[in-house]
């Protein structure tokens, strides 16, 4: 460092140096996160000449600190060292980070290097980035070679054809590396690189690399080639796909490793879209049916999740002849997870089959799944019934729907009960007001008395949503009287729920209902024996004031009824009550 600099000029680097040498990891982390500030204080010249070399010399540290450094250098740090023309200087410390043992650090360094590549000119890429890429790709340790695979796509289109040839050969070498981790990285990033290849190089270079990786002896490599396959199919003509890829598609779908078959099943819709509907019907349909019948439950579950999307590629007769029999078998599957995955997607077939075929083939399956022993299966089918309603109407489902809802509503797991509460407004819209009042109204009110707070809270939100669905008049006759009657209950939890329900549903009501049906009972609770109820009353009054204070009638209500009570509550013996009452009063006065 220049001995002629003043103490003020030396201070930023000195402080950073001291903090980076500290035994306290958090202090070193803080120092790394303050690098942009320090660079700004130093100015571009000194940041390039002093800060970057200093950081390069500070690589022997905890992984957490190195991760933070890799992240900071990729966050537009070139602006602090003079702009894009000097961005290549950041590659030096990032190259070191790209070879560290910790995977997270290497991945973040690679991410930052690709961000820097975006701002580099072709000359900078060829002079600085490509040599770095070659060093990493041929490094002695597998860690650098693994990282290098991620760096090819970012610059492939920025370099000359001759260098592109070299890059394709170097990437092919990575795909043949002796270390499985390197081959995994090559498989992971091949798709991104292929997107940038010219059509002729897809066939001449990418296809051999893919085939080599797809036949790898490690299933952890083969499973990553499924996404490469999708990219390749999308870049090739249907004729080339049929000639060059059908064998590989079949190999992935019938792979001896269930993990590879699972990956193929999970991405089958994307593959079908890439190859086109003609090949789907002639070649892929049999492959898909095989996945739906796979020996492994995980594969059948993944394939089930693709049913509606894949079926869009088929005609109605093919769906009925090939897909529906598989769906019927899956609805009786021994694995609850398979049945659950099917229940989540099966309703998507209804619009494809139409009303008559849905009634004939799917309705019995819906009703079977609604009676399934596993709650998640029933929840999944109920959550998607809106699709069926649009095709066949809710009437055909309602007889069997109600028992399933009631059973779920009383499930011993509160999470299941909460899930069904969240679906009630959707069902209410489908079932209509009269059916809802007759069959589900009392059930919805019963949730307000549940022993679990989250259920009671969800139940009050449910009442608000139902008010939005059926309207204010319905709420006045069907909800408000029942909610208000709970306000006199000897159990304080019921009284608390009344106050919370008023707070939640009031914004969906009109001021007339508040004035005639709600305010008197609410203000009675302002003197309740339980402090928690009293401060919740204050919070409820705050909401009423905010909601109706600008309305002429509401303004009078706030002035004559709400403000006097809040003024009394400001003197309550409980500190929380005083706090919420004062806050509500302040807002009420501001609103009017």
Coordinates of C-alpha atoms in Angstrom, one line a residue, residues 131-447:
X131 CA -9.0 -18.8 -20.7
X132 CA -10.7 -19.0 -17.2
X133 CA -13.2 -21.5 -18.6
X134 CA -10.4 -23.6 -20.1
X135 CA -8.4 -23.6 -16.8
X136 CA -11.5 -24.7 -14.8
X137 CA -12.5 -27.3 -17.4
X138 CA -9.1 -28.9 -17.3
X139 CA -8.4 -28.4 -13.6
X140 CA -6.7 -31.1 -11.6
X141 CA -9.5 -31.2 -9.0
X142 CA -13.0 -32.3 -10.0
X143 CA -14.5 -29.3 -8.2
X144 CA -13.3 -26.8 -10.8
X145 CA -14.4 -29.1 -13.7
X146 CA -17.8 -29.5 -12.1
X147 CA -18.2 -25.7 -11.8
X148 CA -17.0 -25.1 -15.4
X149 CA -20.1 -26.8 -16.9
X150 CA -22.3 -24.0 -15.7
X151 CA -20.2 -21.4 -17.4
X152 CA -20.5 -22.5 -21.0
X153 CA -24.0 -21.4 -21.9
X154 CA -23.5 -17.7 -20.8
X155 CA -20.8 -17.0 -23.5
X156 CA -21.4 -19.5 -26.2
X157 CA -23.2 -17.0 -28.5
X158 CA -20.7 -14.2 -27.7
X159 CA -17.6 -15.9 -29.2
X160 CA -16.4 -16.6 -32.7
X161 CA -17.3 -19.8 -34.6
X162 CA -13.8 -21.2 -34.1
X163 CA -14.0 -20.7 -30.3
X164 CA -17.5 -22.2 -30.4
X165 CA -16.0 -25.3 -31.9
X166 CA -13.5 -25.5 -29.1
X167 CA -16.2 -25.0 -26.5
X168 CA -18.3 -27.9 -27.9
X169 CA -15.2 -30.2 -27.8
X170 CA -14.4 -29.1 -24.2
X171 CA -17.9 -29.8 -23.1
X172 CA -17.9 -33.2 -24.7
X173 CA -14.8 -33.9 -22.7
X174 CA -16.7 -33.0 -19.5
X175 CA -19.4 -35.5 -20.4
X176 CA -16.8 -38.2 -20.6
X177 CA -15.0 -37.2 -17.3
X178 CA -13.9 -40.0 -15.0
X179 CA -15.7 -38.3 -12.0
X180 CA -19.5 -38.8 -11.8
X181 CA -19.9 -35.4 -10.2
X182 CA -18.5 -33.8 -13.3
X183 CA -20.7 -35.8 -15.6
X184 CA -23.7 -34.9 -13.5
X185 CA -22.8 -31.2 -14.0
X186 CA -22.4 -31.8 -17.7
X187 CA -25.9 -33.4 -17.8
X188 CA -27.4 -30.6 -15.7
X189 CA -26.2 -27.8 -18.0
X190 CA -26.4 -29.5 -21.4
X191 CA -29.9 -28.4 -22.1
X192 CA -29.1 -24.7 -21.5
X193 CA -26.1 -25.0 -23.8
X194 CA -28.1 -26.8 -26.5
X195 CA -30.6 -24.0 -26.6
X196 CA -27.7 -21.8 -28.0
X197 CA -26.5 -24.3 -30.6
X198 CA -27.2 -23.9 -34.3
X199 CA -29.5 -26.6 -35.7
X200 CA -26.7 -28.6 -37.4
X201 CA -24.6 -28.6 -34.2
X202 CA -27.6 -30.0 -32.3
X203 CA -27.4 -33.1 -34.4
X204 CA -23.6 -33.3 -34.9
X205 CA -22.4 -32.4 -31.3
X206 CA -25.3 -32.2 -28.8
X207 CA -26.8 -35.6 -29.7
X208 CA -23.6 -37.6 -29.1
X209 CA -23.0 -35.9 -25.8
X210 CA -26.6 -36.5 -24.7
X211 CA -26.5 -40.2 -25.7
X212 CA -23.2 -40.7 -23.8
X213 CA -24.7 -39.2 -20.6
X214 CA -28.1 -40.9 -21.1
X215 CA -26.3 -44.3 -21.1
X216 CA -24.1 -43.4 -18.1
X217 CA -23.7 -46.1 -15.4
X218 CA -24.8 -43.7 -12.7
X219 CA -28.5 -43.1 -12.4
X220 CA -27.8 -39.7 -10.8
X221 CA -26.4 -38.7 -14.2
X222 CA -29.1 -40.4 -16.3
X223 CA -32.0 -38.8 -14.5
X224 CA -30.6 -35.3 -15.3
X225 CA -30.7 -36.1 -19.0
X226 CA -34.5 -36.1 -19.1
X227 CA -34.6 -32.4 -19.2
X228 CA -31.9 -32.4 -21.9
X229 CA -34.0 -34.7 -23.9
X230 CA -36.9 -32.2 -23.8
X231 CA -34.6 -29.4 -25.1
X232 CA -33.2 -31.6 -27.8
X233 CA -36.7 -32.7 -29.0
X234 CA -37.7 -29.1 -29.1
X235 CA -34.7 -28.2 -31.3
X236 CA -35.2 -31.0 -33.8
X237 CA -37.7 -31.7 -36.5
X238 CA -40.4 -34.4 -35.9
X239 CA -38.6 -36.6 -38.5
X240 CA -35.3 -36.2 -36.7
X241 CA -36.9 -36.9 -33.3
X242 CA -38.4 -40.1 -34.7
X243 CA -35.2 -41.2 -36.2
X244 CA -32.7 -40.1 -33.5
X245 CA -34.5 -39.9 -30.2
X246 CA -37.2 -42.5 -29.9
X247 CA -34.8 -45.1 -28.6
X248 CA -33.5 -42.7 -25.9
X249 CA -37.1 -41.8 -24.9
X250 CA -37.9 -45.4 -24.5
X251 CA -34.7 -46.0 -22.5
X252 CA -35.5 -43.3 -20.0
X253 CA -39.1 -44.5 -19.5
X254 CA -38.1 -48.1 -19.0
X255 CA -34.8 -47.3 -17.1
X256 CA -33.9 -49.9 -14.4
X257 CA -33.7 -47.0 -11.9
X258 CA -37.0 -45.8 -10.6
X259 CA -35.5 -42.4 -10.0
X260 CA -35.0 -42.0 -13.8
X261 CA -38.5 -43.2 -14.5
X262 CA -39.8 -40.8 -11.9
X263 CA -38.0 -37.9 -13.6
X264 CA -39.4 -39.0 -17.0
X265 CA -42.9 -39.2 -15.6
X266 CA -42.6 -35.8 -13.8
X267 CA -41.7 -34.1 -17.1
X268 CA -43.8 -36.1 -19.5
X269 CA -46.1 -33.3 -20.5
X270 CA -43.1 -31.1 -21.5
X271 CA -41.7 -34.0 -23.5
X272 CA -45.0 -34.6 -25.2
X273 CA -45.3 -30.9 -26.2
X274 CA -41.7 -30.9 -27.5
X275 CA -42.2 -34.0 -29.8
X276 CA -45.6 -32.9 -31.1
X277 CA -49.1 -34.5 -31.1
X278 CA -48.4 -36.9 -34.0
X279 CA -45.5 -38.7 -32.3
X280 CA -47.4 -38.5 -29.0
X281 CA -50.3 -40.6 -30.5
X282 CA -48.1 -43.0 -32.4
X283 CA -45.2 -43.5 -30.1
X284 CA -45.5 -41.9 -26.6
X285 CA -49.0 -43.1 -25.6
X286 CA -47.8 -46.6 -24.9
X287 CA -44.8 -45.3 -23.0
X288 CA -47.1 -43.1 -20.9
X289 CA -49.5 -45.9 -20.1
X290 CA -46.4 -47.9 -19.0
X291 CA -45.5 -45.2 -16.5
X292 CA -49.1 -45.1 -15.1
X293 CA -48.8 -48.9 -14.5
X294 CA -45.2 -48.7 -13.1
X295 CA -44.2 -51.0 -10.2
X296 CA -43.1 -48.0 -8.1
X297 CA -45.8 -45.9 -6.4
X298 CA -43.6 -42.7 -6.7
X299 CA -43.5 -43.1 -10.5
X300 CA -47.3 -43.8 -10.7
X301 CA -47.9 -40.6 -8.6
X302 CA -45.7 -38.5 -10.9
X303 CA -47.4 -39.9 -14.0
X304 CA -50.8 -39.3 -12.5
X305 CA -50.0 -35.6 -12.0
X306 CA -49.5 -35.4 -15.8
X307 CA -52.9 -36.9 -16.8
X308 CA -54.8 -33.8 -17.9
X309 CA -51.9 -32.1 -19.7
X310 CA -50.9 -35.3 -21.6
X311 CA -54.5 -36.1 -22.5
X312 CA -54.9 -32.7 -24.2
X313 CA -52.6 -34.2 -26.9
X314 CA -55.1 -37.0 -27.5
X315 CA -58.5 -37.3 -29.1
X316 CA -61.5 -38.2 -27.0
X317 CA -61.6 -41.8 -28.2
X318 CA -57.9 -42.4 -27.2
X319 CA -58.5 -40.9 -23.8
X320 CA -61.5 -43.2 -23.2
X321 CA -59.7 -46.3 -24.6
X322 CA -56.3 -45.9 -23.1
X323 CA -56.2 -43.3 -20.3
X324 CA -59.6 -43.9 -18.5
X325 CA -58.8 -47.6 -17.8
X326 CA -55.6 -46.6 -16.1
X327 CA -57.4 -43.9 -14.1
X328 CA -59.9 -46.5 -13.0
X329 CA -57.1 -48.7 -11.8
X330 CA -55.3 -45.8 -10.1
X331 CA -58.4 -44.8 -8.2
X332 CA -58.1 -48.2 -6.4
X333 CA -54.3 -48.1 -6.0
X334 CA -52.9 -49.5 -2.9
X335 CA -50.8 -46.3 -2.3
X336 CA -52.7 -43.4 -0.7
X337 CA -50.2 -41.1 -2.3
X338 CA -51.0 -42.3 -5.8
X339 CA -54.7 -41.9 -5.1
X340 CA -54.1 -38.4 -3.7
X341 CA -52.1 -37.4 -6.8
X342 CA -54.8 -38.8 -9.0
X343 CA -57.6 -37.0 -7.1
X344 CA -55.8 -33.7 -7.6
X345 CA -55.8 -34.0 -11.4
X346 CA -58.6 -36.3 -12.4
X347 CA -61.2 -33.6 -12.7
X348 CA -59.1 -32.0 -15.5
X349 CA -60.3 -34.8 -17.8
X350 CA -63.9 -33.6 -17.5
X351 CA -63.6 -30.7 -20.0
X352 CA -61.8 -33.0 -22.5
X353 CA -64.5 -35.7 -22.3
X354 CA -67.6 -33.6 -22.2
X355 CA -70.8 -34.0 -20.1
X356 CA -72.0 -37.4 -21.2
X357 CA -68.7 -39.2 -21.1
X358 CA -67.8 -37.5 -17.8
X359 CA -71.0 -38.8 -16.3
X360 CA -70.4 -42.3 -17.7
X361 CA -66.7 -42.7 -17.0
X362 CA -65.5 -40.2 -14.4
X363 CA -68.5 -39.6 -12.1
X364 CA -68.2 -43.0 -10.5
X365 CA -64.5 -42.4 -9.9
X366 CA -65.2 -39.0 -8.3
X367 CA -67.7 -40.6 -5.9
X368 CA -65.2 -43.4 -5.1
X369 CA -62.5 -40.9 -4.3
X370 CA -64.9 -38.8 -2.2
X371 CA -65.3 -41.8 0.0
X372 CA -61.6 -42.6 0.2
X373 CA -60.2 -43.5 3.7
X374 CA -57.3 -41.0 3.3
X375 CA -58.4 -37.4 4.0
X376 CA -56.0 -35.9 1.5
X377 CA -57.6 -37.8 -1.3
X378 CA -61.0 -36.5 -0.4
X379 CA -59.7 -32.9 0.0
X380 CA -58.0 -33.0 -3.4
X381 CA -61.1 -34.1 -5.2
X382 CA -63.3 -31.5 -3.4
X383 CA -60.8 -28.7 -4.1
X384 CA -61.1 -29.3 -7.9
X385 CA -64.9 -29.9 -8.2
X386 CA -65.4 -26.5 -9.7
X387 CA -64.1 -27.9 -13.0
X388 CA -66.6 -30.8 -12.9
X389 CA -69.4 -28.4 -12.0
X390 CA -68.7 -26.4 -15.2
X391 CA -69.2 -29.6 -17.2
X392 CA -72.0 -31.6 -15.6
X393 CA -73.4 -29.4 -12.8
X394 CA -73.2 -29.9 -9.1
X395 CA -76.5 -31.7 -8.7
X396 CA -75.1 -35.1 -9.6
X397 CA -72.3 -34.7 -7.0
X398 CA -74.2 -33.1 -4.1
X399 CA -75.6 -36.4 -2.7
X400 CA -72.2 -37.9 -2.2
X401 CA -70.4 -34.6 -1.7
X402 CA -72.1 -33.8 1.6
X403 CA -71.2 -36.9 3.6
X404 CA -67.5 -36.4 2.5
X405 CA -67.5 -32.8 3.6
X406 CA -69.1 -33.6 7.0
X407 CA -66.6 -36.4 7.6
X408 CA -63.7 -34.1 6.8
X409 CA -65.1 -31.3 8.9
X410 CA -65.0 -33.6 11.9
X411 CA -61.6 -35.1 11.1
X412 CA -59.3 -35.6 14.2
X413 CA -56.6 -33.7 12.4
X414 CA -57.1 -29.9 12.8
X415 CA -55.2 -29.3 9.6
X416 CA -57.7 -31.4 7.6
X417 CA -60.6 -29.5 9.3
X418 CA -58.9 -26.2 8.4
X419 CA -58.4 -27.3 4.8
X420 CA -62.0 -28.1 4.3
X421 CA -63.0 -24.7 5.8
X422 CA -61.0 -23.0 3.1
X423 CA -62.9 -24.8 0.4
X424 CA -66.3 -24.0 1.7
X425 CA -66.8 -20.6 -0.1
X426 CA -65.9 -22.3 -3.4
X427 CA -68.5 -25.0 -2.7
X428 CA -71.0 -22.5 -1.5
X429 CA -70.8 -20.7 -4.9
X430 CA -71.3 -24.1 -6.6
X431 CA -74.1 -25.5 -4.4
X432 CA -76.2 -22.3 -4.2
X433 CA -77.7 -20.5 -1.2
X434 CA -80.6 -22.8 -0.4
X435 CA -78.6 -26.0 -0.4
X436 CA -75.9 -24.4 1.6
X437 CA -78.3 -23.1 4.3
X438 CA -80.0 -26.4 4.6
X439 CA -76.9 -28.7 4.6
X440 CA -73.8 -26.7 5.5
X441 CA -74.9 -23.6 7.5
X442 CA -74.9 -25.2 10.9
X443 CA -71.6 -26.9 10.1
X444 CA -69.9 -23.6 9.4
X445 CA -71.2 -22.1 12.6
X446 CA -70.0 -25.1 14.6
X447 CA -66.4 -24.4 13.6

